GROMACS .gro file of C-alpha atoms in nm:
model
  473
    1MET     CA    1   8.654  10.420   9.180
    2ALA     CA    2   8.849  10.110   9.085
    3GLY     CA    3   8.954  10.252   8.749
    4ALA     CA    4   9.079  10.579   8.907
    5ALA     CA    5   9.282  10.377   9.150
    6ALA     CA    6   9.505  10.225   8.873
    7ALA     CA    7   9.697  10.566   8.857
    8ALA     CA    8   9.958  10.610   9.128
    9VAL     CA    9   9.974  10.992   9.093
   10ALA     CA   10   9.623  11.143   9.090
   11SER     CA   11   9.543  11.448   8.889
   12GLY     CA   12   9.469  11.772   9.065
   13ILE     CA   13   9.147  11.772   9.260
   14SER     CA   14   9.044  12.104   9.414
   15ALA     CA   15   9.163  12.125   9.774
   16ARG     CA   16   8.913  12.131  10.076
   17PRO     CA   17   8.951  12.488  10.224
   18ALA     CA   18   9.192  12.480  10.503
   19ALA     CA   19   9.113  12.628  10.844
   20PRO     CA   20   9.291  12.964  10.917
   21ARG     CA   21   9.638  12.901  11.076
   22ARG     CA   22   9.903  13.101  11.211
   23ALA     CA   23  10.208  13.154  10.983
   24PRO     CA   24  10.454  12.858  11.059
   25ALA     CA   25  10.734  12.948  11.288
   26GLY     CA   26  11.088  12.860  11.253
   27CYS     CA   27  11.104  12.883  10.861
   28ARG     CA   28  11.426  13.055  10.828
   29ALA     CA   29  11.707  12.884  10.646
   30ARG     CA   30  11.915  12.635  10.834
   31LEU     CA   31  12.289  12.604  10.813
   32PRO     CA   32  12.500  12.287  10.773
   33VAL     CA   33  12.565  12.095  11.086
   34VAL     CA   34  12.925  11.974  11.176
   35ARG     CA   35  12.938  11.717  11.460
   36ALA     CA   36  12.630  11.862  11.617
   37ALA     CA   37  12.797  12.181  11.730
   38ILE     CA   38  12.640  12.508  11.787
   39SER     CA   39  12.768  12.787  11.555
   40VAL     CA   40  12.657  13.139  11.491
   41GLU     CA   41  12.658  13.289  11.144
   42LYS     CA   42  12.500  13.631  11.058
   43GLY     CA   43  12.333  13.645  11.391
   44GLU     CA   44  12.139  13.316  11.347
   45LYS     CA   45  12.171  12.984  11.535
   46ALA     CA   46  12.292  12.709  11.320
   47TYR     CA   47  12.100  12.369  11.285
   48THR     CA   48  12.226  12.167  11.575
   49VAL     CA   49  12.125  11.831  11.731
   50GLN     CA   50  12.359  11.828  12.020
   51LYS     CA   51  12.092  11.745  12.279
   52SER     CA   52  11.962  11.472  12.059
   53GLU     CA   53  12.313  11.322  12.040
   54GLU     CA   54  12.361  11.342  12.413
   55ILE     CA   55  12.019  11.171  12.479
   56PHE     CA   56  12.063  10.907  12.211
   57ASN     CA   57  12.421  10.819  12.343
   58ALA     CA   58  12.267  10.760  12.678
   59ALA     CA   59  11.981  10.566  12.525
   60LYS     CA   60  12.224  10.313  12.364
   61GLU     CA   61  12.330  10.213  12.713
   62LEU     CA   62  11.972  10.145  12.808
   63MET     CA   63  11.798  10.008  12.506
   64PRO     CA   64  11.921   9.785  12.223
   65GLY     CA   65  12.062  10.021  11.963
   66GLY     CA   66  11.910  10.312  12.168
   67VAL     CA   67  11.558  10.269  12.043
   68ASN     CA   68  11.248  10.066  12.078
   69SER     CA   69  11.187  10.001  11.697
   70PRO     CA   70  11.490   9.959  11.474
   71VAL     CA   71  11.425  10.196  11.187
   72ARG     CA   72  11.440  10.499  11.436
   73ALA     CA   73  11.811  10.435  11.467
   74PHE     CA   74  11.899  10.597  11.117
   75LYS     CA   75  12.097  10.295  11.030
   76SER     CA   76  12.013  10.324  10.662
   77VAL     CA   77  12.047  10.705  10.629
   78GLY     CA   78  12.339  10.779  10.858
   79GLY     CA   79  12.362  11.082  11.084
   80GLN     CA   80  12.224  11.162  11.423
   81PRO     CA   81  11.878  11.017  11.514
   82ILE     CA   82  11.636  11.286  11.616
   83VAL     CA   83  11.495  11.293  11.977
   84PHE     CA   84  11.165  11.471  11.974
   85ASP     CA   85  11.004  11.670  12.240
   86SER     CA   86  10.652  11.769  12.110
   87VAL     CA   87  10.423  11.758  11.817
   88LYS     CA   88  10.124  11.963  11.692
   89GLY     CA   89   9.932  11.958  11.354
   90SER     CA   90  10.183  11.890  11.080
   91ARG     CA   91  10.484  11.993  11.293
   92MET     CA   92  10.732  11.831  11.521
   93TRP     CA   93  10.991  12.001  11.757
   94ASP     CA   94  11.310  11.822  11.872
   95VAL     CA   95  11.487  11.859  12.201
   96ASP     CA   96  11.727  12.103  12.050
   97GLY     CA   97  11.427  12.342  11.957
   98ASN     CA   98  11.443  12.258  11.572
   99GLU     CA   99  11.101  12.255  11.401
  100TYR     CA  100  11.023  12.017  11.117
  101ILE     CA  101  10.727  11.953  10.872
  102ASP     CA  102  10.648  11.593  10.943
  103TYR     CA  103  10.578  11.340  10.677
  104VAL     CA  104  10.594  11.029  10.896
  105GLY     CA  105  10.279  11.099  11.108
  106SER     CA  106  10.395  10.854  11.384
  107TRP     CA  107  10.419  10.597  11.095
  108GLY     CA  108  10.060  10.658  10.987
  109PRO     CA  109   9.825  10.725  11.273
  110GLY     CA  110   9.847  11.099  11.240
  111ILE     CA  111   9.607  11.142  10.949
  112ILE     CA  112   9.422  11.428  11.111
  113GLY     CA  113   9.734  11.599  11.244
  114HIS     CA  114   9.925  11.555  11.570
  115ALA     CA  115   9.759  11.626  11.898
  116ASP     CA  116   9.429  11.718  11.759
  117ASP     CA  117   9.236  11.950  12.016
  118LYS     CA  118   8.912  11.756  11.989
  119VAL     CA  119   9.083  11.417  12.032
  120ASN     CA  120   9.280  11.544  12.309
  121ALA     CA  121   8.972  11.685  12.489
  122ALA     CA  122   8.789  11.362  12.447
  123LEU     CA  123   9.098  11.172  12.600
  124ILE     CA  124   9.101  11.390  12.892
  125GLU     CA  125   8.743  11.321  12.973
  126THR     CA  126   8.793  10.944  12.926
  127LEU     CA  127   9.115  10.957  13.139
  128LYS     CA  128   8.912  11.088  13.431
  129LYS     CA  129   8.722  10.745  13.429
  130GLY     CA  130   9.033  10.538  13.416
  131THR     CA  131   9.317  10.428  13.179
  132SER     CA  132   9.214  10.054  13.163
  133PHE     CA  133   8.919   9.837  13.274
  134GLY     CA  134   9.031   9.493  13.179
  135ALA     CA  135   8.660   9.442  13.123
  136PRO     CA  136   8.397   9.543  12.853
  137CYS     CA  137   8.315   9.906  12.792
  138VAL     CA  138   8.072  10.072  12.566
  139LEU     CA  139   8.344  10.247  12.376
  140GLU     CA  140   8.448   9.914  12.221
  141ASN     CA  141   8.099   9.878  12.084
  142VAL     CA  142   8.113  10.231  11.937
  143LEU     CA  143   8.439  10.192  11.764
  144ALA     CA  144   8.344   9.832  11.633
  145GLU     CA  145   8.029   9.968  11.484
  146MET     CA  146   8.222  10.243  11.300
  147VAL     CA  147   8.476   9.987  11.173
  148ILE     CA  148   8.208   9.748  11.054
  149SER     CA  149   8.009  10.017  10.888
  150ALA     CA  150   8.305  10.148  10.692
  151VAL     CA  151   8.512   9.843  10.594
  152PRO     CA  152   8.341   9.631  10.335
  153SER     CA  153   8.488   9.295  10.434
  154ILE     CA  154   8.428   9.333  10.816
  155GLU     CA  155   8.123   9.189  10.979
  156MET     CA  156   8.281   9.124  11.311
  157VAL     CA  157   8.606   9.269  11.458
  158ARG     CA  158   8.842   9.181  11.743
  159PHE     CA  159   9.057   9.468  11.877
  160VAL     CA  160   9.409   9.403  11.981
  161ASN     CA  161   9.714   9.630  12.077
  162SER     CA  162   9.925   9.642  11.748
  163GLY     CA  163   9.946   9.569  11.381
  164THR     CA  164  10.177   9.286  11.458
  165GLU     CA  165   9.925   9.134  11.710
  166ALA     CA  166   9.639   9.180  11.440
  167CYS     CA  167   9.833   8.985  11.187
  168MET     CA  168   9.933   8.722  11.435
  169GLY     CA  169   9.554   8.669  11.525
  170ALA     CA  170   9.459   8.670  11.151
  171LEU     CA  171   9.716   8.415  11.066
  172ARG     CA  172   9.595   8.184  11.339
  173LEU     CA  173   9.250   8.238  11.221
  174VAL     CA  174   9.281   8.159  10.868
  175ARG     CA  175   9.464   7.845  10.961
  176ALA     CA  176   9.187   7.742  11.196
  177TYR     CA  177   8.919   7.816  10.956
  178THR     CA  178   9.061   7.645  10.656
  179GLY     CA  179   9.236   7.355  10.843
  180ARG     CA  180   9.544   7.435  10.619
  181GLU     CA  181   9.893   7.560  10.724
  182LYS     CA  182  10.067   7.720  10.431
  183ILE     CA  183  10.037   8.087  10.344
  184ILE     CA  184  10.156   8.305  10.069
  185LYS     CA  185  10.314   8.640  10.137
  186PHE     CA  186  10.493   8.884   9.903
  187GLU     CA  187  10.858   8.990   9.904
  188GLY     CA  188  10.908   9.320  10.078
  189CYS     CA  189  10.568   9.322  10.250
  190TYR     CA  190  10.576   9.345  10.620
  191HIS     CA  191  10.308   9.197  10.844
  192GLY     CA  192  10.472   9.256  11.186
  193HIS     CA  193  10.762   9.064  11.354
  194ALA     CA  194  10.573   8.730  11.414
  195ASP     CA  195  10.809   8.434  11.326
  196SER     CA  196  10.594   8.323  11.023
  197PHE     CA  197  10.609   8.668  10.854
  198LEU     CA  198  10.982   8.719  10.889
  199VAL     CA  199  11.059   8.587  10.541
  200LYS     CA  200  11.172   8.836  10.280
  201ALA     CA  201  11.010   9.099  10.485
  202GLY     CA  202  11.001   9.474  10.439
  203SER     CA  203  11.007   9.773  10.682
  204GLY     CA  204  11.306   9.760  10.928
  205VAL     CA  205  11.398   9.421  10.798
  206ALA     CA  206  11.465   9.571  10.457
  207THR     CA  207  11.622   9.892  10.610
  208LEU     CA  208  11.880   9.701  10.799
  209GLY     CA  209  11.940   9.466  10.512
  210LEU     CA  210  11.861   9.155  10.711
  211PRO     CA  211  11.780   8.832  10.525
  212ASP     CA  212  11.578   8.686  10.795
  213SER     CA  213  11.586   8.708  11.169
  214PRO     CA  214  11.805   8.482  11.385
  215GLY     CA  215  11.589   8.311  11.661
  216VAL     CA  216  11.312   8.207  11.410
  217PRO     CA  217  11.311   7.845  11.391
  218LYS     CA  218  11.295   7.680  11.044
  219GLY     CA  219  10.967   7.516  11.134
  220ALA     CA  220  10.796   7.858  11.192
  221THR     CA  221  10.873   7.973  10.836
  222TYR     CA  222  10.852   7.633  10.652
  223GLU     CA  223  10.486   7.689  10.566
  224THR     CA  224  10.537   8.047  10.439
  225LEU     CA  225  10.563   8.072  10.062
  226THR     CA  226  10.679   8.395   9.889
  227ALA     CA  227  10.621   8.555   9.551
  228PRO     CA  228  10.715   8.897   9.401
  229TYR     CA  229  10.445   9.158   9.453
  230ASN     CA  230  10.250   9.242   9.140
  231ASP     CA  231  10.320   8.896   8.993
  232ALA     CA  232   9.994   8.703   8.970
  233GLU     CA  233  10.146   8.420   8.766
  234ALA     CA  234  10.400   8.347   9.042
  235VAL     CA  235  10.111   8.303   9.281
  236LYS     CA  236   9.913   8.087   9.035
  237LYS     CA  237  10.222   7.860   9.016
  238LEU     CA  238  10.239   7.837   9.403
  239PHE     CA  239   9.889   7.728   9.422
  240GLU     CA  240   9.951   7.469   9.147
  241ASP     CA  241  10.250   7.331   9.332
  242ASN     CA  242  10.070   7.325   9.670
  243LYS     CA  243   9.724   7.210   9.579
  244GLY     CA  244   9.481   7.204   9.865
  245GLU     CA  245   9.751   7.316  10.122
  246ILE     CA  246   9.737   7.704  10.106
  247ALA     CA  247   9.512   7.865  10.381
  248ALA     CA  248   9.550   8.225  10.265
  249VAL     CA  249   9.726   8.493  10.071
  250PHE     CA  250   9.846   8.788  10.281
  251LEU     CA  251   9.940   9.111  10.139
  252GLU     CA  252   9.959   9.491  10.180
  253PRO     CA  253   9.709   9.593   9.909
  254VAL     CA  254   9.937   9.890   9.861
  255VAL     CA  255  10.286   9.820   9.967
  256GLY     CA  256  10.420  10.065  10.236
  257ASN     CA  257  10.693   9.871  10.394
  258ALA     CA  258  10.922   9.853  10.083
  259GLY     CA  259  10.856  10.205   9.984
  260PHE     CA  260  10.525  10.314   9.818
  261ILE     CA  261  10.428  10.042   9.559
  262PRO     CA  262  10.078  10.038   9.419
  263PRO     CA  263   9.918   9.732   9.265
  264GLN     CA  264   9.919   9.699   8.892
  265PRO     CA  265   9.585   9.694   8.720
  266GLY     CA  266   9.415   9.350   8.760
  267PHE     CA  267   9.662   9.217   9.019
  268LEU     CA  268   9.424   9.236   9.324
  269ASN     CA  269   9.142   9.104   9.103
  270ALA     CA  270   9.365   8.797   9.009
  271LEU     CA  271   9.441   8.732   9.379
  272ARG     CA  272   9.072   8.746   9.461
  273ASP     CA  273   8.999   8.493   9.183
  274LEU     CA  274   9.279   8.260   9.263
  275THR     CA  275   9.198   8.240   9.636
  276LYS     CA  276   8.839   8.159   9.558
  277GLN     CA  277   8.923   7.897   9.291
  278ASN     CA  278   9.157   7.729   9.541
  279GLY     CA  279   8.947   7.738   9.859
  280ALA     CA  280   9.185   7.979  10.022
  281LEU     CA  281   9.129   8.308  10.206
  282LEU     CA  282   9.240   8.661  10.087
  283VAL     CA  283   9.378   8.872  10.370
  284PHE     CA  284   9.443   9.240  10.321
  285ASP     CA  285   9.679   9.387  10.575
  286GLU     CA  286   9.529   9.748  10.595
  287VAL     CA  287   9.739   9.851  10.899
  288MET     CA  288   9.872  10.133  10.687
  289THR     CA  289   9.598  10.170  10.414
  290GLY     CA  290   9.293  10.140  10.643
  291PHE     CA  291   9.104  10.472  10.661
  292ARG     CA  292   9.392  10.637  10.470
  293LEU     CA  293   9.324  10.562  10.102
  294ALA     CA  294   8.949  10.592  10.157
  295TYR     CA  295   8.719  10.572  10.461
  296GLY     CA  296   8.672  10.195  10.381
  297GLY     CA  297   9.047  10.157  10.314
  298ALA     CA  298   9.216  10.008  10.010
  299GLN     CA  299   8.935   9.759   9.957
  300GLU     CA  300   8.677  10.042   9.907
  301TYR     CA  301   8.924  10.233   9.682
  302PHE     CA  302   9.005   9.946   9.457
  303GLY     CA  303   8.664   9.765   9.472
  304ILE     CA  304   8.813   9.443   9.587
  305THR     CA  305   8.669   9.267   9.906
  306PRO     CA  306   8.901   9.029  10.093
  307ASP     CA  307   8.781   8.770  10.347
  308VAL     CA  308   8.986   8.902  10.639
  309THR     CA  309   9.134   9.246  10.712
  310THR     CA  310   9.393   9.358  10.959
  311MET     CA  311   9.401   9.720  11.084
  312GLY     CA  312   9.589   9.943  11.324
  313LYS     CA  313   9.744  10.287  11.337
  314ILE     CA  314   9.451  10.538  11.229
  315ILE     CA  315   9.187  10.338  11.423
  316GLY     CA  316   9.373  10.412  11.742
  317GLY     CA  317   9.426  10.780  11.667
  318GLY     CA  318   9.797  10.765  11.788
  319LEU     CA  319   9.737  10.527  12.082
  320PRO     CA  320   9.851  10.160  12.060
  321VAL     CA  321   9.585   9.960  11.879
  322GLY     CA  322   9.526   9.699  11.623
  323ALA     CA  323   9.226   9.490  11.490
  324TYR     CA  324   9.132   9.203  11.269
  325GLY     CA  325   8.799   9.136  11.118
  326GLY     CA  326   8.619   8.967  10.847
  327ARG     CA  327   8.310   8.758  10.743
  328ARG     CA  328   8.092   8.655  11.036
  329ASP     CA  329   8.136   8.284  10.964
  330ILE     CA  330   8.514   8.327  10.981
  331MET     CA  331   8.520   8.553  11.296
  332GLU     CA  332   8.307   8.324  11.496
  333MET     CA  333   8.597   8.087  11.500
  334VAL     CA  334   8.761   8.327  11.747
  335ALA     CA  335   8.728   8.249  12.121
  336PRO     CA  336   8.505   8.264  12.321
  337ALA     CA  337   8.258   8.232  12.029
  338GLY     CA  338   8.477   7.960  11.873
  339PRO     CA  339   8.779   7.736  11.948
  340MET     CA  340   9.064   7.966  11.811
  341TYR     CA  341   9.228   8.127  12.116
  342GLN     CA  342   9.355   8.484  12.123
  343ALA     CA  343   9.348   8.725  12.411
  344GLY     CA  344   9.498   9.051  12.540
  345THR     CA  345   9.520   9.244  12.872
  346LEU     CA  346   9.479   9.596  12.721
  347SER     CA  347   9.264   9.501  12.418
  348GLY     CA  348   8.991   9.751  12.374
  349ASN     CA  349   9.121   9.985  12.638
  350PRO     CA  350   8.900  10.298  12.672
  351LEU     CA  351   9.182  10.554  12.572
  352ALA     CA  352   9.258  10.390  12.241
  353MET     CA  353   8.892  10.348  12.170
  354THR     CA  354   8.823  10.707  12.245
  355ALA     CA  355   9.110  10.834  12.020
  356GLY     CA  356   9.004  10.609  11.737
  357ILE     CA  357   8.635  10.708  11.758
  358HIS     CA  358   8.713  11.079  11.742
  359THR     CA  359   8.973  11.032  11.465
  360LEU     CA  360   8.725  10.841  11.238
  361LYS     CA  361   8.453  11.104  11.311
  362ARG     CA  362   8.689  11.376  11.161
  363LEU     CA  363   8.751  11.156  10.853
  364THR     CA  364   8.382  11.141  10.772
  365GLU     CA  365   8.368  11.526  10.695
  366PRO     CA  366   8.308  11.613  10.338
  367GLY     CA  367   8.623  11.666  10.117
  368THR     CA  368   8.866  11.487  10.357
  369TYR     CA  369   9.007  11.244  10.101
  370GLU     CA  370   8.998  11.488   9.813
  371TYR     CA  371   9.219  11.736  10.017
  372LEU     CA  372   9.467  11.463  10.104
  373ASP     CA  373   9.483  11.357   9.740
  374LYS     CA  374   9.539  11.710   9.632
  375ILE     CA  375   9.821  11.808   9.870
  376THR     CA  376   9.997  11.466   9.847
  377GLY     CA  377   9.982  11.488   9.464
  378ASP     CA  378  10.119  11.833   9.464
  379LEU     CA  379  10.402  11.712   9.701
  380VAL     CA  380  10.504  11.422   9.491
  381ARG     CA  381  10.483  11.609   9.155
  382GLY     CA  382  10.689  11.889   9.307
  383ILE     CA  383  10.968  11.676   9.443
  384LEU     CA  384  10.991  11.473   9.103
  385ASP     CA  385  10.998  11.797   8.902
  386ALA     CA  386  11.283  11.921   9.137
  387GLY     CA  387  11.466  11.597   9.072
  388ALA     CA  388  11.429  11.633   8.704
  389LYS     CA  389  11.557  11.989   8.708
  390THR     CA  390  11.851  11.895   8.910
  391GLY     CA  391  11.952  11.588   8.715
  392HIS     CA  392  11.854  11.309   8.948
  393GLU     CA  393  11.689  10.986   8.834
  394MET     CA  394  11.384  10.956   9.056
  395CYS     CA  395  11.033  10.810   9.046
  396GLY     CA  396  10.740  10.815   9.282
  397GLY     CA  397  10.366  10.817   9.323
  398HIS     CA  398  10.076  10.863   9.571
  399ILE     CA  399   9.715  10.755   9.652
  400ARG     CA  400   9.536  10.997   9.878
  401GLY     CA  401   9.739  11.052  10.188
  402MET     CA  402  10.009  10.792  10.123
  403PHE     CA  403  10.307  10.843   9.906
  404GLY     CA  404  10.672  10.739   9.818
  405ILE     CA  405  10.975  10.858   9.622
  406PHE     CA  406  11.255  10.633   9.500
  407PHE     CA  407  11.597  10.738   9.380
  408THR     CA  408  11.581  10.526   9.068
  409GLY     CA  409  11.437  10.584   8.726
  410GLY     CA  410  11.177  10.313   8.781
  411PRO     CA  411  10.918  10.199   8.728
  412VAL     CA  412  10.898  10.031   9.070
  413HIS     CA  413  10.648   9.738   9.073
  414ASN     CA  414  10.805   9.518   9.353
  415PHE     CA  415  11.079   9.499   9.618
  416GLY     CA  416  11.331   9.384   9.359
  417ASP     CA  417  11.272   9.702   9.161
  418ALA     CA  418  11.277   9.907   9.488
  419LYS     CA  419  11.617   9.771   9.565
  420LYS     CA  420  11.767   9.934   9.260
  421SER     CA  421  11.730  10.256   9.435
  422ASP     CA  422  12.042  10.464   9.528
  423THR     CA  423  12.019  10.439   9.891
  424GLU     CA  424  12.335  10.629   9.967
  425LYS     CA  425  12.200  10.929   9.775
  426PHE     CA  426  11.866  10.889   9.959
  427GLY     CA  427  12.062  10.901  10.279
  428ARG     CA  428  12.240  11.224  10.176
  429PHE     CA  429  11.904  11.370  10.070
  430TYR     CA  430  11.756  11.275  10.401
  431ARG     CA  431  12.020  11.423  10.615
  432VAL     CA  432  12.020  11.769  10.433
  433MET     CA  433  11.644  11.771  10.433
  434LEU     CA  434  11.646  11.751  10.813
  435GLU     CA  435  11.855  12.068  10.823
  436GLU     CA  436  11.599  12.225  10.594
  437GLY     CA  437  11.325  12.145  10.853
  438VAL     CA  438  11.168  11.853  10.673
  439TYR     CA  439  11.117  11.509  10.850
  440LEU     CA  440  11.073  11.218  10.630
  441ALA     CA  441  11.081  10.849  10.711
  442PRO     CA  442  11.445  10.755  10.774
  443SER     CA  443  11.453  10.481  10.516
  444GLN     CA  444  11.429  10.446  10.138
  445PHE     CA  445  11.200  10.146  10.189
  446GLU     CA  446  10.921  10.325  10.389
  447ALA     CA  447  10.620  10.511  10.259
  448GLY     CA  448  10.541  10.869  10.361
  449PHE     CA  449  10.216  11.014  10.485
  450THR     CA  450  10.028  11.345  10.476
  451SER     CA  451   9.760  11.483  10.707
  452LEU     CA  452   9.459  11.708  10.714
  453ALA     CA  453   9.676  11.945  10.904
  454HIS     CA  454   9.936  11.990  10.619
  455THR     CA  455   9.872  12.322  10.435
  456SER     CA  456   9.965  12.430  10.082
  457GLN     CA  457  10.237  12.650  10.243
  458ASP     CA  458  10.386  12.322  10.411
  459ILE     CA  459  10.394  12.161  10.061
  460GLU     CA  460  10.548  12.455   9.894
  461LYS     CA  461  10.823  12.483  10.151
  462THR     CA  462  10.883  12.123  10.129
  463ILE     CA  463  10.934  12.132   9.755
  464GLU     CA  464  11.155  12.450   9.778
  465ALA     CA  465  11.369  12.259  10.038
  466ALA     CA  466  11.385  11.956   9.815
  467GLU     CA  467  11.511  12.143   9.513
  468LYS     CA  468  11.764  12.315   9.726
  469VAL     CA  469  11.883  12.001   9.865
  470LEU     CA  470  11.886  11.811   9.529
  471LYS     CA  471  12.097  12.077   9.385
  472ARG     CA  472  12.346  12.048   9.676
  473ILE     CA  473  12.390  11.666   9.671
   0.00000   0.00000   0.00000
């Protein structure tokens, strides 16, 4: 498995037969939008986002920037942010009635498709019993057993409410366990918005071009050391210069918050060796990659077992959730078993546990990851071929159901390489793809996601749209 993982774009593996579906609606050609106005041409309604514009303008008076997470504001791509009304399978519908093929998947959780019927049915039954207990429930045991049996590094797990919270808990844990304070993180990797991690971070920080966040005291980041991703020598130098002081190395094993950037062969192995040699812990942030690259996450896919793992997104099946786990001797530091305190009012709530359980059950079905690999590979190769035909410098890759495309000739091995991308061109591409009914992540510096609900017809339509748009821009 580890050898195959070195290739960012996999060769074609036969797809799992998809369940019969109705022909997708709303596939007619969409016309250019001008100031979100409704126009009629040849008897068809033009693409319009008038209602989205009205709702978003009102939102800007109610919430900072009109959103509850910065990248949703379309700052890096321009144009009108889309306000959505409903989702199902691989599709999303906005408040203006436009239909989109979705490659964001709620930023990763939607691996089996939006609003899955079996997950929804289970949620309805759980809802009848209550939304939150604030006390232990058996569903916590069930999901914990599933996570522990799947993820190689996890012998005990603590559920929380977000990926940020999971990384905050893991950070405190590694410091408590080692008695050291310094950590190493990688430029462009995002581990949530906790103070210690907002140093050369990715995700929305990269999207908005913020160097660091105001309000973070110098003392909070003083112990955070950074290195370029895929540069093991830089990490080795940091260990040499800070002997006996580094508690852990944190990383996304496949970067998703600076665009899709896979590890180079030997990089993860080198980090595993360096941390062991220096008495430090290796922490995989698998909030994105967990249960997406393989049932056991990136660590199963690459054959590298960290000491601690953070998770989120998929394990909550679309509901707010996070988790951190690791070796038993490390996790027994967590209160009430040990002295490291962490708590949460809604942690382990029955709805999130239910959605997670039924999502993971679906992922155990034979052919799941082969299907994701096939459709995602077809998508990436198709878009890159379209770019080559139309004279655009582009590169990209995928692993299973996670992918990325950069508007640069590449290769992209770290955040510095990713920043060479033509972000203005990406913005133009993005906006016109919306008109063609394709919803991508609204930033050059975010990975994309496919799901089991995506069909070969979805992929073909997306590639056709991409070629049309690339010719136009």
